[in-house]
Protein backbone atom coordinates (compact mmCIF):
# COMPACT_ATOMS: atom_id res chain seq x y z
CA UNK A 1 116.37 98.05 101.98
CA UNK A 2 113.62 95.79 100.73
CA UNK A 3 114.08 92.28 99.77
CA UNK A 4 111.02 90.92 97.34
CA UNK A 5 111.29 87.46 97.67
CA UNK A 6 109.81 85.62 94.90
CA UNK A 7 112.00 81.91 95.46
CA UNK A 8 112.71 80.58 98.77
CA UNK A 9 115.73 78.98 97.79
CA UNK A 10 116.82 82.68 97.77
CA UNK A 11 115.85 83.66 101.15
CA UNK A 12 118.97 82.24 103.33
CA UNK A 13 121.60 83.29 100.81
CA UNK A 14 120.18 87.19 100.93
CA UNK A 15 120.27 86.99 105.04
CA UNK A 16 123.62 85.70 105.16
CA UNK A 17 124.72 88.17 102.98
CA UNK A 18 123.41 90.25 105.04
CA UNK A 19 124.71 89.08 107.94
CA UNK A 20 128.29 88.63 106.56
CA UNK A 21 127.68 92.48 105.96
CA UNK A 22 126.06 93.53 109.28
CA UNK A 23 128.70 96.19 110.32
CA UNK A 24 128.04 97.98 106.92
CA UNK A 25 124.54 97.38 106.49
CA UNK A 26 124.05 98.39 110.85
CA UNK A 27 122.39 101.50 109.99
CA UNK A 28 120.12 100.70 106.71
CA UNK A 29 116.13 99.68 108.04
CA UNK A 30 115.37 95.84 106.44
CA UNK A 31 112.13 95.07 105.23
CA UNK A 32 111.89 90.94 104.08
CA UNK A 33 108.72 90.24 101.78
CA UNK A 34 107.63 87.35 100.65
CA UNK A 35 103.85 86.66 99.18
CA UNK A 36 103.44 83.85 101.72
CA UNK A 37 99.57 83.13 101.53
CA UNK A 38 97.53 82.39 98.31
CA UNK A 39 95.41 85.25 97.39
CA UNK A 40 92.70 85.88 95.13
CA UNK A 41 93.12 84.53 91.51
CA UNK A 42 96.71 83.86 92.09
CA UNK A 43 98.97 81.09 91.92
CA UNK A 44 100.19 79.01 95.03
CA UNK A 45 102.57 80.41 97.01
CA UNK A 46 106.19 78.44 96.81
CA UNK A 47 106.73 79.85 100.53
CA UNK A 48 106.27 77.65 103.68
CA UNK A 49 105.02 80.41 106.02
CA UNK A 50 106.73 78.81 108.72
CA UNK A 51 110.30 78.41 107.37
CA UNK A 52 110.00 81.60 105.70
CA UNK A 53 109.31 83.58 109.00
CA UNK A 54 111.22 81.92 111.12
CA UNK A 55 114.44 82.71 108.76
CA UNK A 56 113.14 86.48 108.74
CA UNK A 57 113.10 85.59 112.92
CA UNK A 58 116.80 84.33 113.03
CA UNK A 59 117.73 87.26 110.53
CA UNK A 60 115.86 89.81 113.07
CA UNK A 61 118.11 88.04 116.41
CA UNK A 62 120.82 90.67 115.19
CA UNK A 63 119.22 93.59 113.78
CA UNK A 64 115.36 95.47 113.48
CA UNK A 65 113.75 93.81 110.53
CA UNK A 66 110.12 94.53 109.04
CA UNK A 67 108.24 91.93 107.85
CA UNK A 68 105.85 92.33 104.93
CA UNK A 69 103.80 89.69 104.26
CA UNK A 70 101.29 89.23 101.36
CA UNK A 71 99.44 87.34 99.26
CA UNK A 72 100.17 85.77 95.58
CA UNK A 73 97.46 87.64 93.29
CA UNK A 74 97.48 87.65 89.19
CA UNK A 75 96.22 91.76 88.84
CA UNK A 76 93.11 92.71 91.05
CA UNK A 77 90.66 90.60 88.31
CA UNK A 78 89.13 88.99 92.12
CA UNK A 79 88.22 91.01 95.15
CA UNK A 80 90.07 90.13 98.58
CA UNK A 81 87.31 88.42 100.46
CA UNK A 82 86.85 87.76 104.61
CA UNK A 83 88.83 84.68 104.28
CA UNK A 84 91.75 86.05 103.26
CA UNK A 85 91.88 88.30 105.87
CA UNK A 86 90.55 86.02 108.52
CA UNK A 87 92.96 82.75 106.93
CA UNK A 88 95.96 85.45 107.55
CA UNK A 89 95.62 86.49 110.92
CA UNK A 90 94.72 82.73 112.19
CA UNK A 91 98.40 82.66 110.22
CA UNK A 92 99.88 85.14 111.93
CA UNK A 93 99.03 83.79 115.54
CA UNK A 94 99.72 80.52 114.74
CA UNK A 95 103.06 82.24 114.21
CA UNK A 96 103.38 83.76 117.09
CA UNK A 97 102.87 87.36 115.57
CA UNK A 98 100.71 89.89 116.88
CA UNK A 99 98.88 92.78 115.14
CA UNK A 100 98.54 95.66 116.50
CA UNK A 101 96.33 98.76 115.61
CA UNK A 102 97.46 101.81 116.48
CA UNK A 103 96.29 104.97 114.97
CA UNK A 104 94.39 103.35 111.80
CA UNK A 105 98.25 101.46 110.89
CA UNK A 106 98.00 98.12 111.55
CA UNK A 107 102.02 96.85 112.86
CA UNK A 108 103.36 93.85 113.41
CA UNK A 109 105.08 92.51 116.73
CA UNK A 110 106.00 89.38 117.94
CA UNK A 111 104.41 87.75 121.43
């Protein structure tokens, strides 16, 4: 099950739920999304990266969870540049997340 966040305020309603639900639910992967990071030609994000991760964090205490992590974009009018890139992973560490290449798929795992 994927969860698109598009409104924070969402974010810890959905994960309770989810949590209320955990017997049911045990079995069914979670992926949390959220654009988090301001991309090219987009709008601000409304996500603190930091809140927003570390609820996806608590949320994972009890279960697997995938994150997936992007950027806020209006169409593909501007190119992702170097900074984008290089402004997520200083992100990422700064979160305590590691990425990992393996095999040409880049994954996600916490230090």
């Amino acid at each position: 099950m994927k969860l698109d966040f598009k409104s924070p305020s969402a974010v810890e309603f959905c994960l309770q739920h989810i949590a209320q639900n955990s017997e049911l639910l045990s079995s069914t992967p979670l992926w949390l999304n959220a654009d988090i990071w301001n991309g090219p030609g987009g709008p601000p994000s409304p996500f603190d990266q930091n809140v927003f991760v570390a609820q996806c964090l608590t949320a994972s205490a009890s279960r697997p969870v995938t994150l997936s992590l992007g950027w806020t974009t209006r169409g593909f009018l501007e190119p992702y540049t170097a900074l984008h890139i290089d402004e997520a992973i200083a992100s990422l560490k700064s979160l305590g997340i590691l990425l990992q290449d393996k095999a040409g798929i880049v994954q996600c795992t916490y230090l």
